[in-house]
XYZ file of C-alpha atoms in Angstrom:
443
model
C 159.925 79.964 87.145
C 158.481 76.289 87.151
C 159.472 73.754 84.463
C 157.331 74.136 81.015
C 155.806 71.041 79.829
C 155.924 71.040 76.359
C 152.971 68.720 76.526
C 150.945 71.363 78.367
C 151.994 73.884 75.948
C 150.917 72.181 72.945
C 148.088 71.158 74.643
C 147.047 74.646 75.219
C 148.355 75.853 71.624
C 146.015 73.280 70.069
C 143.017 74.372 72.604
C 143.636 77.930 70.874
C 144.257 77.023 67.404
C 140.590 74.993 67.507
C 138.882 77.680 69.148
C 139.833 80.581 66.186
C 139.740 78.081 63.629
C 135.954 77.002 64.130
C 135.082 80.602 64.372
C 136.451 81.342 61.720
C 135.370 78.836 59.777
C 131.597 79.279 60.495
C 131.675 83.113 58.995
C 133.927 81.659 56.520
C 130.834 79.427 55.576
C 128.631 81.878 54.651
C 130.495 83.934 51.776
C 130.856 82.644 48.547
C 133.943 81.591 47.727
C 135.014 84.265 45.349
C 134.154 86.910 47.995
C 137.386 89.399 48.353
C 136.556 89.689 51.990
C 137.732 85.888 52.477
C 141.731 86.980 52.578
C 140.905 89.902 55.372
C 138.454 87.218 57.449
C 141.499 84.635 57.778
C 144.042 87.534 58.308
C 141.666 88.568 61.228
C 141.580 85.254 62.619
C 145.861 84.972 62.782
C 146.126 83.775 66.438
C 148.776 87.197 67.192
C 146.199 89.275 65.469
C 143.277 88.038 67.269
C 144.839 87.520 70.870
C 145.911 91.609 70.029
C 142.111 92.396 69.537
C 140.670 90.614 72.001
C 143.530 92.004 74.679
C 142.611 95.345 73.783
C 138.669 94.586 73.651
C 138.207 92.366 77.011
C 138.145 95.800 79.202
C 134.956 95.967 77.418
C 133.372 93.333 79.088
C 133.307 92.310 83.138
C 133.201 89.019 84.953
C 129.948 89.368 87.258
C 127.909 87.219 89.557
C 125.778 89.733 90.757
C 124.512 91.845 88.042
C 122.600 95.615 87.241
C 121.277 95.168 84.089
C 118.977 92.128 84.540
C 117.257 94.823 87.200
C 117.182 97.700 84.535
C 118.622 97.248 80.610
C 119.559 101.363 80.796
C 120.824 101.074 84.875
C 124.396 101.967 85.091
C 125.544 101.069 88.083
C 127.975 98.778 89.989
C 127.828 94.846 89.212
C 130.061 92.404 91.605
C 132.089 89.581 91.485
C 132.031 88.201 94.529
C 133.202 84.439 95.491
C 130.587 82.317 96.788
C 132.705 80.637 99.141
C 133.830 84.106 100.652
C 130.161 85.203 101.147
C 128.612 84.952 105.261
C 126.383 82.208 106.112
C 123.049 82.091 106.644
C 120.133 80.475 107.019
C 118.513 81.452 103.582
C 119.235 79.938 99.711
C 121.794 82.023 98.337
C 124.531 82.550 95.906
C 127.315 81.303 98.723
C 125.600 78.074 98.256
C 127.257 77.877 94.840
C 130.828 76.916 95.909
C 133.500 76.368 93.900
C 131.698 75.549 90.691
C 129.693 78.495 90.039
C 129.689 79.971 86.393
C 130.379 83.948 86.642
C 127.699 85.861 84.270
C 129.947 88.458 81.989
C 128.268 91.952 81.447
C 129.438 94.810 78.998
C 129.476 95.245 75.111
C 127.591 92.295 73.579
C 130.211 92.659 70.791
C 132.964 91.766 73.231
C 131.204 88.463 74.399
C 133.720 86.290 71.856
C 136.248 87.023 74.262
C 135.102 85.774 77.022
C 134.795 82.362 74.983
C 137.715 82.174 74.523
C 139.068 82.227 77.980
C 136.105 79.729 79.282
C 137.670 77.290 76.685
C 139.070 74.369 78.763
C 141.972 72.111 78.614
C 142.539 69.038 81.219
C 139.240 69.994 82.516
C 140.341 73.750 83.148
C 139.846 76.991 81.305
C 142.191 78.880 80.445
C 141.625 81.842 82.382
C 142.659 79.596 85.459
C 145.230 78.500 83.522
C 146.676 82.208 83.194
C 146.767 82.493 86.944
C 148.056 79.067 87.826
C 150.354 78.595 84.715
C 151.593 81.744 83.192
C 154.644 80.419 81.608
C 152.877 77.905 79.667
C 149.771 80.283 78.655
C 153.060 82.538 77.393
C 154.235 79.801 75.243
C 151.331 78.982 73.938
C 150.498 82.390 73.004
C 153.904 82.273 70.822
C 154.416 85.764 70.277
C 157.400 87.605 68.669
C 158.219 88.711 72.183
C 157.506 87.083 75.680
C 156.421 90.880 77.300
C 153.863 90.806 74.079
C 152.646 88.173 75.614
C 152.561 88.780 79.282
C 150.772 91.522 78.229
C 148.048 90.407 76.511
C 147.567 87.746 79.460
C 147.338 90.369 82.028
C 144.717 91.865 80.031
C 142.543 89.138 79.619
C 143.262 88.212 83.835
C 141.290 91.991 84.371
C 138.271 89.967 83.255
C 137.741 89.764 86.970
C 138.580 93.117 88.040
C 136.580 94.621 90.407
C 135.494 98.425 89.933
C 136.829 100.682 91.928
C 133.774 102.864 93.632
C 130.667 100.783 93.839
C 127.726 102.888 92.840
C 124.268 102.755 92.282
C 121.837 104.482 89.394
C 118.808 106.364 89.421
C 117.009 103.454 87.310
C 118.260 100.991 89.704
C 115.665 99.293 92.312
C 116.439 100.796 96.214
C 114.489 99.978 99.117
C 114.587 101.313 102.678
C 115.971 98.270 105.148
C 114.890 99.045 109.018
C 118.081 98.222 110.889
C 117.301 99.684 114.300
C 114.264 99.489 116.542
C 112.397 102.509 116.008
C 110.917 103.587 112.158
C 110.127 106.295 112.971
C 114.048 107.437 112.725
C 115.649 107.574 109.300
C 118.636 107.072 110.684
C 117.304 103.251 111.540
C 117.343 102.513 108.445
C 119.799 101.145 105.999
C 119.165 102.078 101.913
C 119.713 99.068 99.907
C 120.486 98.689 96.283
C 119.859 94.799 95.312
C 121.181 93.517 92.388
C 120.287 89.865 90.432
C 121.944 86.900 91.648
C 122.754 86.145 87.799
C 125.406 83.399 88.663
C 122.328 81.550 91.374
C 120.057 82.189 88.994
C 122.091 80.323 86.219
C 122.475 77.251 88.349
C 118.702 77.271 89.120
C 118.040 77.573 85.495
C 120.157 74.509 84.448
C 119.282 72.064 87.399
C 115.481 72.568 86.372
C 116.123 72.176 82.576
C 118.217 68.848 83.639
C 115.072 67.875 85.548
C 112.737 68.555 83.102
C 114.537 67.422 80.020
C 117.151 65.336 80.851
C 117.819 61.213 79.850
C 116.692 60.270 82.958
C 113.910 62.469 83.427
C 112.888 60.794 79.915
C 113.492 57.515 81.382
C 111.409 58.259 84.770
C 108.091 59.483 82.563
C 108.077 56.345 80.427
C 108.334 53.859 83.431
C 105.316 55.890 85.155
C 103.233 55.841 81.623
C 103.501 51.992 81.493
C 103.281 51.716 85.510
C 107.173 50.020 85.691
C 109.741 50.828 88.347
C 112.493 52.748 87.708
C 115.614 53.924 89.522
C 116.019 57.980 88.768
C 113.929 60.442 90.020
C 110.992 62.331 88.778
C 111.179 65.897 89.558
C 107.792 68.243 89.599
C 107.514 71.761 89.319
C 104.438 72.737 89.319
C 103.338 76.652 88.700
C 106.564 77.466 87.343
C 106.749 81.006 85.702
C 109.385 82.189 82.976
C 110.667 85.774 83.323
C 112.271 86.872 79.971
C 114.946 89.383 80.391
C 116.482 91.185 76.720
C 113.226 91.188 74.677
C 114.676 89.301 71.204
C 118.697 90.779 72.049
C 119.054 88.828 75.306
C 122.725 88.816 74.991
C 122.391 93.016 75.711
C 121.553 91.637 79.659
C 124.328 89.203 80.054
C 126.554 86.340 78.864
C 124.917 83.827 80.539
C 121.123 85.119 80.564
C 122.050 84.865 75.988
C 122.981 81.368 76.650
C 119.466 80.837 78.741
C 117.650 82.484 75.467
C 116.628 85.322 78.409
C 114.903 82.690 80.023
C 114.567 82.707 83.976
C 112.420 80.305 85.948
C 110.445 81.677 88.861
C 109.191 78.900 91.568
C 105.864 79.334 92.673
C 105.324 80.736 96.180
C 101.862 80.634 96.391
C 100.318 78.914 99.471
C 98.367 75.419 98.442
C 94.674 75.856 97.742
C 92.296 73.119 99.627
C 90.230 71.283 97.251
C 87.880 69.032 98.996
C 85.462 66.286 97.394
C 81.735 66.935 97.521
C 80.658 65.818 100.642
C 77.453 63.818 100.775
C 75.245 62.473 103.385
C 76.307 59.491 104.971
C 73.207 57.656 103.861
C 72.878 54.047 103.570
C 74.799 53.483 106.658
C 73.947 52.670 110.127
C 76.855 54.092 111.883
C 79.153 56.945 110.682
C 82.114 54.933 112.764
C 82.117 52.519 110.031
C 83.216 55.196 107.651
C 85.170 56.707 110.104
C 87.831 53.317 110.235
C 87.905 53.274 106.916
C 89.604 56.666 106.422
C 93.480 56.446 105.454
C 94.986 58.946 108.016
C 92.574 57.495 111.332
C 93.617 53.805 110.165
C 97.055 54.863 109.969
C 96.633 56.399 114.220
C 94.877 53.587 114.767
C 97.749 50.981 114.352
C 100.306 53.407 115.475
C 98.167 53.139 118.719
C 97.941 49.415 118.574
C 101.667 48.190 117.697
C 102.638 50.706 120.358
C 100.049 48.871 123.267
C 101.403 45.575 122.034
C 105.042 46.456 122.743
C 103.552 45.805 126.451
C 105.237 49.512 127.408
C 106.521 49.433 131.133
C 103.362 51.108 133.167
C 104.324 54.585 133.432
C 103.797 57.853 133.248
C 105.921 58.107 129.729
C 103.494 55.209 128.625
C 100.212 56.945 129.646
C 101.471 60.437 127.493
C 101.732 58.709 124.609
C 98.986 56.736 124.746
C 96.772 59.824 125.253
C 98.978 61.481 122.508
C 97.534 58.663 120.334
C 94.334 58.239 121.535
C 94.113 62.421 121.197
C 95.342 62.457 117.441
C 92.256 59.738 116.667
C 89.794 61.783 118.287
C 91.037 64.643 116.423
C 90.154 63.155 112.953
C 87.278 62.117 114.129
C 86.334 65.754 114.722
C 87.355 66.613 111.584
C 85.445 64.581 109.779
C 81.823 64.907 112.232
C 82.643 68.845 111.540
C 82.974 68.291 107.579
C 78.922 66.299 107.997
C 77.775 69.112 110.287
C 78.606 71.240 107.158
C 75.601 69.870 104.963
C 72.448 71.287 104.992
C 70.141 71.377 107.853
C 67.406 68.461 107.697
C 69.406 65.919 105.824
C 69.099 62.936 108.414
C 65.510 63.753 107.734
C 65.843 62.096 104.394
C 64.300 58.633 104.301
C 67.799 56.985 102.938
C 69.458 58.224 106.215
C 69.564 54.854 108.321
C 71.656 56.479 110.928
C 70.623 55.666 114.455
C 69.037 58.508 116.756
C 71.607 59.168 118.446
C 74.533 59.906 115.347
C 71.701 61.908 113.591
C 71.894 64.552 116.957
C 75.199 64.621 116.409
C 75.775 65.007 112.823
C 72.691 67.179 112.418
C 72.162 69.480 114.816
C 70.501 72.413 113.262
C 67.484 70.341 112.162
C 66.289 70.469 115.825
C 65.569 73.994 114.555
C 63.074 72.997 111.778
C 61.759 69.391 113.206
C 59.701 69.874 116.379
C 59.967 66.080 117.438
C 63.545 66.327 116.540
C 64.226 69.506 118.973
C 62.721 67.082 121.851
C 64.894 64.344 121.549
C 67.811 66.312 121.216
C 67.818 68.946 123.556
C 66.958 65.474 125.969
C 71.255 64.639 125.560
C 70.892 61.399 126.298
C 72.216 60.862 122.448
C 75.691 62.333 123.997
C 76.311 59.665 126.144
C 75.128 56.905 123.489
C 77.595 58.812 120.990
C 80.398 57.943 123.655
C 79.096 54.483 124.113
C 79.644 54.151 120.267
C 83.246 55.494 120.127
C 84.378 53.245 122.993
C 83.077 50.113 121.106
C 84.330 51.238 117.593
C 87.803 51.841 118.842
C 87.606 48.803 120.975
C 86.359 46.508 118.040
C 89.810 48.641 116.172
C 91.712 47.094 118.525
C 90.605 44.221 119.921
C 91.626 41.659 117.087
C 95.045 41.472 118.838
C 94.625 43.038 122.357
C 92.909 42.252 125.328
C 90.487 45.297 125.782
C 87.159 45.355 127.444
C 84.840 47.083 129.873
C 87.687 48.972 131.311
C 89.453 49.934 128.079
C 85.891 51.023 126.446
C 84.953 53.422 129.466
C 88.461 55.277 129.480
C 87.921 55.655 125.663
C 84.669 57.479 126.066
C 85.348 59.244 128.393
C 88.113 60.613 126.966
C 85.696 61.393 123.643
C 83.668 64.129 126.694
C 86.026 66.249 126.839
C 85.841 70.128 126.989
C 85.998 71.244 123.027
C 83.021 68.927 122.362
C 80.752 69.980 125.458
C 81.325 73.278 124.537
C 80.537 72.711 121.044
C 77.064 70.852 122.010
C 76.332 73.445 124.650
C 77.030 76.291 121.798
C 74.524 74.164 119.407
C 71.691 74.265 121.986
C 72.176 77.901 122.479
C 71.792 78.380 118.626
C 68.681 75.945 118.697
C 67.111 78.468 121.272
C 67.555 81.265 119.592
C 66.619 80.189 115.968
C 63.481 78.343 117.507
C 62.494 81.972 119.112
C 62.737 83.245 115.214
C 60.646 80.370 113.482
């Protein structure tokens, strides 16, 4: 047997001795003083009576990370204590993520619970529950009972906290679901029948990491330097959509230990997919050129200089060089797609309007369907010779984007439109003409 420190022993004594003597204390608080059932509350409080009681009453309650009840209140089946560190790896968020510092959720008789406070008390940063497996001598001592076996006893008792039951078993009231192991459904012997329990101890951990983020000094700190528009240093965490799933109805503590100290609070993250919310979009009128607007948007000024810092690095002449120029040049085009597609969108006719100062050309393009309702319209676009103006247009604009710092010209400009004729638009024009056709054989 090791050495006993008497200094860990009084230590330990004293973490006791607190503990019963603040519990004690607060029911002592509310009776008056001349109330007879004063004498029994200290007797019941003694540190050899209580450590007797709560001996005999922690097989009441069971050290859990993975609980029923949270599932079902009336369920009656199996709950686990399993370590996160011995549990497999995989590629999903899950309790083995936990490590050592997990708290383990206690289930069982509510009225047991005080016992379990008792052992999470701490001493040197420990509780003593680890303390009665790593220390047993000095948990002994500190116990100071008549006899040592008393007291070996009682810690042996409270060390079952973690037991583990000895048939794991599900319950009628419990959720199952069918798991298809194999290849073919159609066999029920493919499938595996699972019984999931709540991941009380993950669930915990999520629970106080958004609280901290939500309430916490710094969090404080972070909201007050965005109000006034200062820089700060900590991190402002958003959780937007976030649900609350109460679990106990107003007796929480009849679910858990731990889901009574969350007030049966438990946070669900929102899995919903983002919704698109675009601006109105309104005719590009007062303009002369929808390319203008076009080099003003964030994401194609952003391509735009990726493009040029990467020409000006004078990359060796290559086949690596021309890919990711193209890449570049591809990505532009794209948004420029985008947003010809989101004007294509408006109603039919509105180049028509006299504040559209759009040249000929961008109006084809950009307005398609009013060929169908404009006669002189229909004739000067089913013509095309707006498509190779349009191209003409896009080689300038992206030369003009580039030209402040780069020696482009007629050589530049021609590979940039012809780039802008590709397939996907040509079949996009050829598909408008066809629907000009056909709605013109309708009006």
């Amino acid at each position: 047997m090791n050495q006993l420190d008497p200094e860990t022993v009084r230590g330990l004594r004293q973490v006791i001795d607190d503990f019963l003597a603040t519990r004690r204390d607060v029911k002592l608080e509310k009776l008056k003083p001349d109330d007879p059932t004063r004498e029994e509350l200290h007797a019941q409080y003694e540190l050899h009576t209580w450590l007797a009681d709560a001996a005999r009453r922690v097989g009441q309650i069971q050290a859990a990370t993975h609980t029923l009840k949270a599932i079902h209140p009336d369920a009656r089946g199996t709950n686990l204590h399993c370590q996160p560190s011995t549990l497999p790896n995989c590629e999903l968020i899950g309790s083995r993520l936990l490590g050592d510092t997990y708290c383990a959720d206690v289930i069982g008789n509510a009225a047991a619970l005080d016992v379990n406070k008792f052992l999470i008390q701490e001493y040197q940063g420990k509780p003593l529950l680890a303390w009665m497996r790593n220390d047993e001598g000095a948990v002994i001592a500190a116990f100071h009972a008549d006899d040592a076996e008393t007291a070996r006893q009682w810690m042996h008792a409270f060390l079952g906290l973690n037991r583990s039951p000895g048939n794991n078993a599900s319950h009628t009231l419990a959720k199952q679901l069918y798991w298809l192991v194999g290849d073919d459904p159609l066999k029920d012997a493919q499938f595996h029948l699972l019984s999931p329990l709540y991941a009380s101890s993950l669930a915990h951990s999520v629970y106080a990491t958004i609280q901290k983020h939500r309430f916490g000094e710094k969090t404080k700190a972070a909201r007050e330097a965005r109000r006034n528009t200062h820089y700060c240093e900590y991190v402002l965490h958003e959780y937007p959509n976030l649900a609350e799933q109460k679990l106990g109805g107003t007796k929480p503590q009849n679910i858990s230990q731990l889901n009574n100290e969350r007030h049966g609070v438990n946070y669900l993250l929102a899995s919903c997919p983002p919704v698109w919310r675009s601006q109105s979009l309104k005719p590009p009128y007062g303009t002369t050129s929808i390319f203008d607007r076009f080099g003003r948007n964030a994401e194609v000024r952003f391509l735009v200089r990726d493009l040029r810092t990467f020409l000006e690095s004078n990359p060796a002449p290559k086949q690596a060089t021309r890919n990711r120029r193209d890449e570049a040049l591809s990505s532009i085009l794209g948004e420029v797609r985008i947003l010809a597609e989101e004007y294509r969108t408006l109603p039919p006719g509105w180049s028509a309007d006299s504040r559209c100062r759009l040249v000929e050309a961008e109006q084809c393009w950009l307005d398609p369907k009013r060929a169908v309702q404009d006669a002189d319209f229909t004739e000067i676009w089913q013509r095309m010779a707006w498509m190779d103006e349009i191209k003409r247009r896009f080689g300038n604009w992206l030369n003009a984007m580039l030209g402040d710092t780069l020696p482009v010209g007629d050589i530049e400009h021609d590979y940039w439109a012809d780039l802008f004729d590709d397939e996907e638009w040509r079949c996009q024009v050829k598909s408008d003409l066809r629907d000009s056709k056909k709605e013109a054989k309708h009006v």
